[in-house]
Short mmCIF file of C-alpha atoms and ligand atoms in Angstrom, two decimals:
data_model
loop_
_atom_site.label_atom_id
_atom_site.label_comp_id
_atom_site.label_asym_id
_atom_site.label_seq_id
_atom_site.Cartn_x
_atom_site.Cartn_y
_atom_site.Cartn_z
CA MET A 1 5.78 19.56 72.01
CA GLU A 2 4.30 16.54 70.41
CA ALA A 3 4.21 12.76 70.56
CA LEU A 4 2.44 9.79 69.29
CA ALA A 5 1.76 6.48 71.42
CA LYS A 6 0.05 3.19 70.69
CA ALA A 7 -1.54 1.03 73.43
CA HIS A 8 -3.52 -2.20 72.97
CA THR A 9 -6.73 -3.21 75.12
CA ASN A 10 -6.63 -5.63 77.86
CA ILE A 11 -9.18 -8.25 79.15
CA ALA A 12 -9.49 -8.93 82.83
CA LEU A 13 -9.18 -12.45 83.88
CA ILE A 14 -9.74 -11.33 87.61
CA LYS A 15 -11.89 -8.32 87.54
CA TYR A 16 -11.54 -4.96 88.85
CA TRP A 17 -15.02 -4.33 90.41
CA GLY A 18 -15.44 -1.30 92.69
CA LYS A 19 -13.67 1.68 93.73
CA ARG A 20 -12.32 2.81 97.17
CA ASP A 21 -11.72 6.24 95.89
CA GLU A 22 -13.65 7.61 92.93
CA THR A 23 -11.52 10.72 92.22
CA LEU A 24 -8.17 8.84 92.22
CA PHE A 25 -9.67 5.72 90.73
CA LEU A 26 -8.37 3.47 93.52
CA PRO A 27 -9.94 -0.08 93.21
CA MET A 28 -11.18 -2.13 96.20
CA ASN A 29 -9.36 -5.21 94.84
CA SER A 30 -6.40 -6.20 92.75
CA SER A 31 -7.02 -7.48 89.15
CA LEU A 32 -5.27 -9.45 86.47
CA SER A 33 -5.43 -9.21 82.66
CA ILE A 34 -4.04 -10.28 79.21
CA THR A 35 -3.24 -7.40 76.96
CA LEU A 36 -4.63 -8.14 73.40
CA ASP A 37 -2.78 -8.02 70.02
CA ALA A 38 -5.86 -7.45 67.74
CA PHE A 39 -7.36 -4.28 69.40
CA TYR A 40 -5.41 -1.02 69.92
CA THR A 41 -5.53 2.74 69.99
CA THR A 42 -3.05 5.28 68.37
CA THR A 43 -3.15 8.64 69.87
CA SER A 44 -1.15 11.85 69.08
CA VAL A 45 -0.87 14.89 71.66
CA GLU A 46 0.58 18.20 70.77
CA PHE A 47 0.59 20.89 73.34
CA CYS A 48 0.93 24.36 71.83
CA SER A 49 0.71 27.95 73.14
CA CYS A 50 -1.31 28.85 70.30
CA LEU A 51 -4.29 26.66 71.24
CA LYS A 52 -7.18 28.41 73.29
CA SER A 53 -8.65 25.16 74.62
CA ASP A 54 -8.08 21.40 74.46
CA MET A 55 -9.31 19.65 71.37
CA PHE A 56 -10.19 15.92 71.04
CA VAL A 57 -10.68 14.40 67.70
CA LEU A 58 -11.76 10.73 67.97
CA ASN A 59 -11.80 8.51 65.07
CA GLY A 60 -11.49 11.62 62.65
CA ASN A 61 -14.41 13.58 64.25
CA LEU A 62 -14.09 16.41 66.69
CA THR A 63 -15.99 15.19 70.06
CA ASN A 64 -18.64 16.96 71.90
CA GLU A 65 -18.09 19.13 74.85
CA GLU A 66 -18.57 16.20 77.32
CA GLU A 67 -16.00 13.80 75.72
CA THR A 68 -13.68 16.82 75.35
CA LYS A 69 -13.89 17.48 79.11
CA LYS A 70 -12.88 14.02 79.98
CA ILE A 71 -9.77 14.62 78.00
CA SER A 72 -9.15 18.00 79.36
CA ASN A 73 -9.62 16.63 82.99
CA PHE A 74 -7.08 13.95 82.43
CA LEU A 75 -4.58 16.32 80.77
CA ASP A 76 -4.86 18.65 83.93
CA LYS A 77 -3.21 15.81 85.93
CA VAL A 78 -0.29 15.56 83.40
CA ARG A 79 -0.02 19.45 83.22
CA ALA A 80 0.10 19.54 87.09
CA LEU A 81 2.72 16.91 87.12
CA ALA A 82 4.81 18.69 84.70
CA GLY A 83 4.12 22.30 85.80
CA VAL A 84 3.29 23.37 82.24
CA ASN A 85 0.02 24.99 81.52
CA LEU A 86 -0.56 24.64 77.71
CA HIS A 87 -3.58 23.24 75.98
CA ALA A 88 -3.41 20.52 73.65
CA MET A 89 -4.90 19.06 70.36
CA VAL A 90 -5.45 15.29 70.89
CA SER A 91 -6.16 13.09 68.06
CA SER A 92 -6.89 9.47 68.68
CA VAL A 93 -7.93 6.29 66.44
CA ASN A 94 -9.30 3.21 67.74
CA ASN A 95 -8.56 0.01 66.14
CA VAL A 96 -11.39 -1.33 68.40
CA PRO A 97 -15.12 -0.89 68.45
CA THR A 98 -15.56 2.20 70.61
CA SER A 99 -17.85 2.18 73.72
CA ALA A 100 -19.03 -1.41 72.69
CA GLY A 101 -17.54 -3.42 75.60
CA PHE A 102 -14.25 -4.26 74.01
CA ALA A 103 -12.22 -1.79 76.37
CA SER A 104 -11.54 1.18 73.94
CA SER A 105 -11.19 3.19 77.18
CA ALA A 106 -8.39 1.08 78.30
CA SER A 107 -6.13 1.36 75.38
CA GLY A 108 -7.59 4.85 74.79
CA PHE A 109 -6.28 6.27 78.18
CA ALA A 110 -3.12 3.98 78.14
CA ALA A 111 -2.10 5.60 74.86
CA LEU A 112 -3.17 9.15 75.93
CA ALA A 113 -1.13 8.96 79.05
CA LEU A 114 2.04 7.84 77.30
CA ALA A 115 1.58 10.41 74.51
CA ALA A 116 0.81 13.22 76.74
CA THR A 117 3.66 12.74 79.21
CA LYS A 118 6.03 12.25 76.53
CA ALA A 119 4.65 15.32 74.56
CA ILE A 120 4.87 17.58 77.71
CA GLY A 121 8.50 16.38 78.36
CA LEU A 122 8.20 14.30 81.30
CA ASP A 123 10.87 11.44 81.43
CA ILE A 124 9.03 8.81 83.58
CA ASP A 125 9.02 5.07 83.60
CA HIS A 126 6.16 2.85 82.76
CA SER A 127 4.83 2.43 86.40
CA ILE A 128 4.24 6.14 86.59
CA VAL A 129 2.54 6.04 83.25
CA SER A 130 0.44 3.33 84.56
CA ARG A 131 -0.48 5.40 87.53
CA ILE A 132 -1.46 8.30 85.33
CA ALA A 133 -3.32 6.04 83.15
CA ARG A 134 -5.36 4.53 85.98
CA GLN A 135 -6.84 8.16 86.66
CA GLY A 136 -8.59 8.30 83.14
CA SER A 137 -9.91 4.71 83.39
CA GLY A 138 -8.99 2.07 86.09
CA SER A 139 -8.53 -0.76 83.52
CA ALA A 140 -6.19 1.46 81.48
CA CYS A 141 -3.23 1.17 83.93
CA ARG A 142 -2.95 -2.50 82.88
CA SER A 143 -2.75 -1.60 78.96
CA VAL A 144 0.41 0.14 79.68
CA TYR A 145 2.19 -3.40 79.76
CA GLY A 146 1.98 -6.37 77.42
CA GLY A 147 1.18 -9.93 78.18
CA TYR A 148 0.01 -10.93 81.57
CA VAL A 149 -0.50 -7.94 83.85
CA GLU A 150 -1.34 -7.51 87.56
CA TRP A 151 -2.96 -4.13 89.01
CA GLU A 152 -1.95 -4.10 92.56
CA LYS A 153 -4.65 -2.11 94.44
CA GLY A 154 -2.18 -0.48 96.84
CA VAL A 155 -3.05 0.92 100.29
CA ALA A 156 -1.85 4.57 100.09
CA ALA A 157 -4.45 7.16 100.12
CA ASP A 158 -2.80 9.18 97.44
CA GLY A 159 -2.70 6.16 95.03
CA SER A 160 1.09 6.14 94.80
CA ASP A 161 1.16 2.50 95.05
CA SER A 162 -1.77 1.58 93.00
CA TYR A 163 -0.50 0.67 89.45
CA ALA A 164 0.02 -2.22 87.10
CA SER A 165 3.09 -4.41 86.69
CA PRO A 166 3.76 -7.40 84.22
CA ILE A 167 3.87 -10.84 85.78
CA MET A 168 4.83 -12.67 82.45
CA ASP A 169 5.41 -12.03 78.79
CA GLY A 170 2.56 -13.00 76.23
CA GLU A 171 5.33 -14.98 74.27
CA ALA A 172 5.98 -17.12 77.23
CA TRP A 173 2.38 -18.67 76.78
CA ASP A 174 0.25 -18.19 73.93
CA LEU A 175 -3.63 -18.36 74.53
CA SER A 176 -6.41 -17.61 72.11
CA ILE A 177 -9.05 -15.11 73.16
CA LEU A 178 -12.03 -15.12 70.99
CA SER A 179 -14.10 -11.73 71.39
CA VAL A 180 -17.56 -12.48 70.83
CA MET A 181 -19.61 -9.79 69.68
CA VAL A 182 -23.59 -10.31 70.25
CA ASP A 183 -24.38 -6.59 70.34
CA SER A 184 -22.28 -3.67 69.46
CA ARG A 185 -24.64 -0.90 70.75
CA ASN A 186 -23.37 1.39 73.52
CA LYS A 187 -24.01 -0.20 77.06
CA LYS A 188 -26.93 0.82 79.01
CA VAL A 189 -25.05 0.87 82.51
CA LEU A 190 -21.37 2.06 82.01
CA SER A 191 -18.87 0.10 84.07
CA ARG A 192 -18.16 3.20 86.14
CA GLU A 193 -21.82 3.57 87.19
CA GLY A 194 -22.31 -0.20 87.42
CA MET A 195 -19.50 -0.60 89.78
CA LYS A 196 -20.58 2.41 91.96
CA ARG A 197 -24.21 1.30 92.32
CA THR A 198 -23.01 -2.32 93.14
CA VAL A 199 -20.65 -0.98 95.87
CA ASP A 200 -23.31 1.37 97.32
CA THR A 201 -26.35 -0.80 97.35
CA SER A 202 -25.59 -4.56 96.78
CA PRO A 203 -25.57 -6.94 99.68
CA PHE A 204 -23.58 -9.22 97.63
CA TYR A 205 -20.73 -6.92 97.15
CA SER A 206 -19.04 -7.98 100.42
CA GLY A 207 -19.03 -11.58 99.11
CA TRP A 208 -16.99 -10.50 96.08
CA LEU A 209 -14.49 -9.06 98.18
CA ASP A 210 -14.19 -12.21 100.20
CA THR A 211 -12.67 -14.25 97.42
CA VAL A 212 -11.35 -11.94 94.70
CA GLU A 213 -7.79 -11.68 96.14
CA GLU A 214 -7.67 -15.55 96.52
CA ASP A 215 -8.98 -15.90 92.86
CA LEU A 216 -6.12 -13.67 91.84
CA GLU A 217 -3.48 -15.83 93.68
CA ILE A 218 -4.74 -19.02 92.07
CA ALA A 219 -4.95 -17.36 88.52
CA LYS A 220 -1.24 -16.02 88.91
CA GLY A 221 -0.11 -19.58 90.00
CA ALA A 222 -1.97 -21.02 87.05
CA ILE A 223 -0.27 -18.59 84.66
CA ILE A 224 3.20 -19.20 86.02
CA ASN A 225 2.63 -22.98 85.83
CA ARG A 226 0.74 -22.82 82.47
CA ASP A 227 -2.07 -24.71 83.81
CA PHE A 228 -4.88 -23.83 81.46
CA GLY A 229 -7.64 -25.88 83.11
CA LEU A 230 -7.17 -24.18 86.46
CA LEU A 231 -6.71 -20.75 84.89
CA GLY A 232 -10.14 -21.06 83.07
CA LYS A 233 -11.89 -22.47 85.93
CA VAL A 234 -10.92 -19.49 88.22
CA VAL A 235 -11.36 -16.95 85.47
CA GLU A 236 -14.95 -18.00 84.64
CA ALA A 237 -15.90 -18.36 88.34
CA ASN A 238 -14.50 -14.84 88.96
CA ALA A 239 -16.57 -13.34 86.25
CA LEU A 240 -19.90 -15.05 87.38
CA LYS A 241 -19.31 -13.79 90.82
CA MET A 242 -18.75 -10.12 89.67
CA HIS A 243 -22.05 -10.42 87.70
CA ALA A 244 -23.90 -11.94 90.52
CA THR A 245 -23.42 -8.82 92.47
CA THR A 246 -25.22 -6.60 89.96
CA LEU A 247 -28.49 -8.57 90.68
CA GLY A 248 -28.45 -7.49 94.28
CA ALA A 249 -27.89 -3.78 93.54
CA ASP A 250 -30.76 -1.40 93.84
CA PRO A 251 -32.13 -0.72 91.10
CA PRO A 252 -30.80 -4.35 90.19
CA PHE A 253 -29.43 -4.81 86.64
CA THR A 254 -27.60 -7.38 84.53
CA TYR A 255 -25.24 -6.97 81.65
CA PHE A 256 -26.36 -10.44 80.32
CA GLN A 257 -28.59 -10.68 77.35
CA GLY A 258 -30.10 -13.85 75.79
CA ALA A 259 -27.26 -14.10 73.26
CA THR A 260 -24.77 -13.72 76.12
CA LEU A 261 -26.23 -16.92 77.60
CA ASP A 262 -26.24 -18.53 74.45
CA VAL A 263 -22.53 -18.36 74.17
CA MET A 264 -22.04 -19.31 77.77
CA GLU A 265 -23.90 -22.44 76.98
CA ALA A 266 -22.02 -23.28 73.97
CA VAL A 267 -18.88 -22.92 75.89
CA LYS A 268 -20.06 -25.36 78.55
CA GLN A 269 -21.18 -27.67 75.76
CA MET A 270 -17.78 -27.75 74.28
CA ARG A 271 -16.22 -28.42 77.68
CA ALA A 272 -18.69 -31.36 78.36
CA GLU A 273 -17.29 -32.57 75.03
CA GLY A 274 -13.59 -32.44 76.41
CA VAL A 275 -12.63 -29.17 74.91
CA PRO A 276 -10.88 -27.12 77.33
CA VAL A 277 -12.64 -23.65 76.70
CA TYR A 278 -13.82 -21.01 79.24
CA PHE A 279 -15.66 -17.49 79.24
CA THR A 280 -15.39 -14.30 80.86
CA ILE A 281 -17.61 -11.10 80.44
CA ASP A 282 -16.94 -7.50 81.21
CA ALA A 283 -19.51 -4.55 81.70
CA GLY A 284 -21.53 -5.59 78.60
CA PRO A 285 -23.09 -8.26 76.91
CA ASN A 286 -20.26 -9.55 74.73
CA VAL A 287 -18.45 -12.55 75.68
CA LYS A 288 -14.65 -13.24 75.70
CA VAL A 289 -13.82 -16.92 75.16
CA LEU A 290 -10.47 -18.40 76.28
CA CYS A 291 -8.72 -21.50 74.78
CA GLN A 292 -5.49 -22.98 73.66
CA PRO A 293 -4.35 -22.03 70.25
CA GLU A 294 -4.61 -25.76 68.95
CA ASN A 295 -8.48 -25.60 69.66
CA GLU A 296 -9.12 -22.01 68.43
CA ALA A 297 -10.30 -22.97 64.84
CA TYR A 298 -12.81 -25.31 66.29
CA VAL A 299 -14.01 -23.06 69.10
CA GLN A 300 -14.16 -20.28 66.48
CA LYS A 301 -16.47 -22.56 64.09
CA VAL A 302 -18.78 -23.54 66.81
CA LEU A 303 -19.28 -20.02 68.03
CA ALA A 304 -19.91 -18.65 64.79
CA ALA A 305 -22.70 -21.00 64.10
CA ILE A 306 -24.72 -19.56 67.01
CA PRO A 307 -27.51 -17.52 65.27
CA THR A 308 -27.23 -14.60 67.90
CA VAL A 309 -23.50 -14.19 67.40
CA GLN A 310 -22.92 -11.01 65.13
CA SER A 311 -18.97 -11.35 64.92
CA ILE A 312 -15.80 -13.03 66.45
CA TYR A 313 -12.54 -11.35 66.73
CA LEU A 314 -9.69 -13.75 67.35
CA CYS A 315 -6.84 -12.31 69.67
CA HIS A 316 -3.65 -13.47 71.31
CA PRO A 317 -1.33 -11.77 73.92
CA GLY A 318 -0.28 -8.41 72.76
CA PRO A 319 2.46 -5.86 73.55
CA GLY A 320 2.77 -2.96 76.04
CA ALA A 321 2.24 0.90 75.12
CA LYS A 322 4.93 2.31 72.91
CA VAL A 323 5.85 5.76 71.82
CA LEU A 324 5.89 5.74 67.97
CA SER A 325 7.17 8.03 65.23
CA ARG A 326 4.70 9.89 62.70
CA SER A 327 6.70 8.06 59.86
CA SER A 328 5.97 4.57 61.34
CA LEU A 329 2.16 5.26 60.84
CA SER A 330 0.23 3.47 58.00
CA GLY A 331 -3.16 2.93 56.82
CA THR A 332 -6.44 4.35 58.43
CA SER A 333 -4.53 5.68 61.50
CA LYS A 334 -2.03 7.50 59.39
CA LYS A 335 -4.75 9.14 57.26
CA MET A 336 -6.96 10.25 60.37
CA LEU A 337 -4.09 11.25 62.61
CA ASN A 338 -2.33 13.40 59.84
CA GLN A 339 -5.67 14.93 58.81
CA PHE A 340 -5.57 16.70 62.20
CA HIS A 341 -2.01 17.37 62.51
CA HIS A 342 -1.98 20.80 63.78
CA HIS A 343 1.41 22.52 63.61
CA SER A 344 1.03 25.23 61.02
CA CYS A 345 2.11 27.84 63.86
CA THR A 346 5.73 28.45 64.69
CA ASN A 347 5.65 28.48 68.45
P1 ADP B 1 -15.37 0.56 76.15
O1 ADP B 1 -16.07 -0.80 76.46
O2 ADP B 1 -15.12 0.61 74.79
O3 ADP B 1 -14.17 0.89 77.05
P2 ADP B 1 -16.73 2.57 77.76
O4 ADP B 1 -18.06 3.00 77.69
O5 ADP B 1 -16.34 2.02 79.00
O6 ADP B 1 -16.56 1.52 76.43
O7 ADP B 1 -15.66 3.67 77.37
C1 ADP B 1 -15.85 4.51 76.39
C2 ADP B 1 -15.29 5.92 76.77
O8 ADP B 1 -13.81 5.79 76.59
C3 ADP B 1 -15.57 6.90 75.66
O9 ADP B 1 -16.83 7.50 75.83
C4 ADP B 1 -14.42 7.78 75.92
O10 ADP B 1 -14.54 8.75 76.83
C5 ADP B 1 -13.27 6.81 76.24
N1 ADP B 1 -12.55 6.75 75.00
C6 ADP B 1 -12.78 5.73 73.91
N2 ADP B 1 -11.80 5.68 73.22
C7 ADP B 1 -10.77 6.66 73.55
C8 ADP B 1 -9.66 7.12 73.08
N3 ADP B 1 -9.07 6.71 71.76
N4 ADP B 1 -8.96 8.00 73.70
C9 ADP B 1 -9.48 8.71 74.90
N5 ADP B 1 -10.69 8.11 75.43
C10 ADP B 1 -11.37 7.23 74.70
C1 DP6 B 2 -15.80 -5.09 84.40
O1 DP6 B 2 -11.74 0.47 84.02
O2 DP6 B 2 -14.01 0.79 82.54
O3 DP6 B 2 -14.35 -4.32 82.67
O4 DP6 B 2 -12.17 3.02 86.18
O5 DP6 B 2 -14.60 3.55 86.12
O6 DP6 B 2 -13.23 3.70 83.90
P1 DP6 B 2 -13.42 3.14 85.39
O7 DP6 B 2 -14.04 1.68 84.79
P2 DP6 B 2 -13.31 0.51 83.91
O8 DP6 B 2 -14.04 -0.76 84.53
C2 DP6 B 2 -13.68 -2.10 84.05
C3 DP6 B 2 -14.40 -3.01 84.68
C4 DP6 B 2 -14.42 -4.42 84.02
C5 DP6 B 2 -13.43 -5.20 84.86
C6 DP6 B 2 -11.88 -5.07 84.49
O9 DP6 B 2 -11.60 -4.65 83.42
O10 DP6 B 2 -11.05 -5.21 85.37
#
């Protein structure tokens, strides 16, 4: 009972910020993202009666108890759905910096949801995979699909109507997303903790909810009409509104660092010179810069010249999650995943 799957990360254009149910990962608001081509996770899952407990190998290293527990809790949901009670060996390789604000948790849980449901024998469509991925990390539900994706918040208390669906293929409108790394260290306030503190204590949180659904409608319309200026404007404003809520939290916090402001400033400067370019920022100091492909070389050159910028990864819209065969693996993923390919037993 084994399967292998690959899923790409996504960057939120309209942010998911706040949960109405923490156990089921139900969001306060709907959100919108682009799945990215350059960053992805490949995960293999093998359920076997010979395993005494779940094991999780990440990037070639067996993880600690806390990380393994997160995977076990997630697998429990898959086991309950399938009515199967077997432990699993999970091995995963991130082709994205882990825990550095580049959404490894999104590609990680989307790949795990697809590989685990396939390995356990569930024959389900992507919308159910999305619902399951959501319960590992909310933003992971969007990584099940490629291109432009909306996560409809839903209203049902059991979360049955809270999952992602594609709104437009990536090939239908190519955009350039430059992921600008200014700090690769693990974040101080995890997104999960940051959004909870904000919902619980920030007087600005209700202001966030007042306009986010309207922002989403504007962004969706801009995507359908390929209106980059309108999309960029609403995306940047939405990110700033999300970050504004953190300053009102108790204790207050911000994800911005000096280098974050340097990149924001450079983007505004390029815009003042007539280049259509916009930024967005998730729960960390790194900045994602959006522009059209014809301007990406210039934008990359300007950003690379900022002394506080460490590296820049150029991304475009990427594909949805897929089941893979072991023979299709290559390079580092193949080496690492095969290293922990259990199956010496005959069960
Ligand atoms: P990021 O910005 O990379 O998403 P987070 O701190 O939000 O950073 O999430 C990192 C967490 O996501 C890890 O501690 C781990 O629990 C989970 N994660 C990362 N990669 C994987 C993976 N390949 N499979 C399953 N879970 C993963
Ligand atoms: C700011 O999906 O990482 O990146 O559901 O608690 O795992 P959990 O949170 P997570 O939060 C993402 C927050 C965000 C915005 C977004 O991706 O929509």
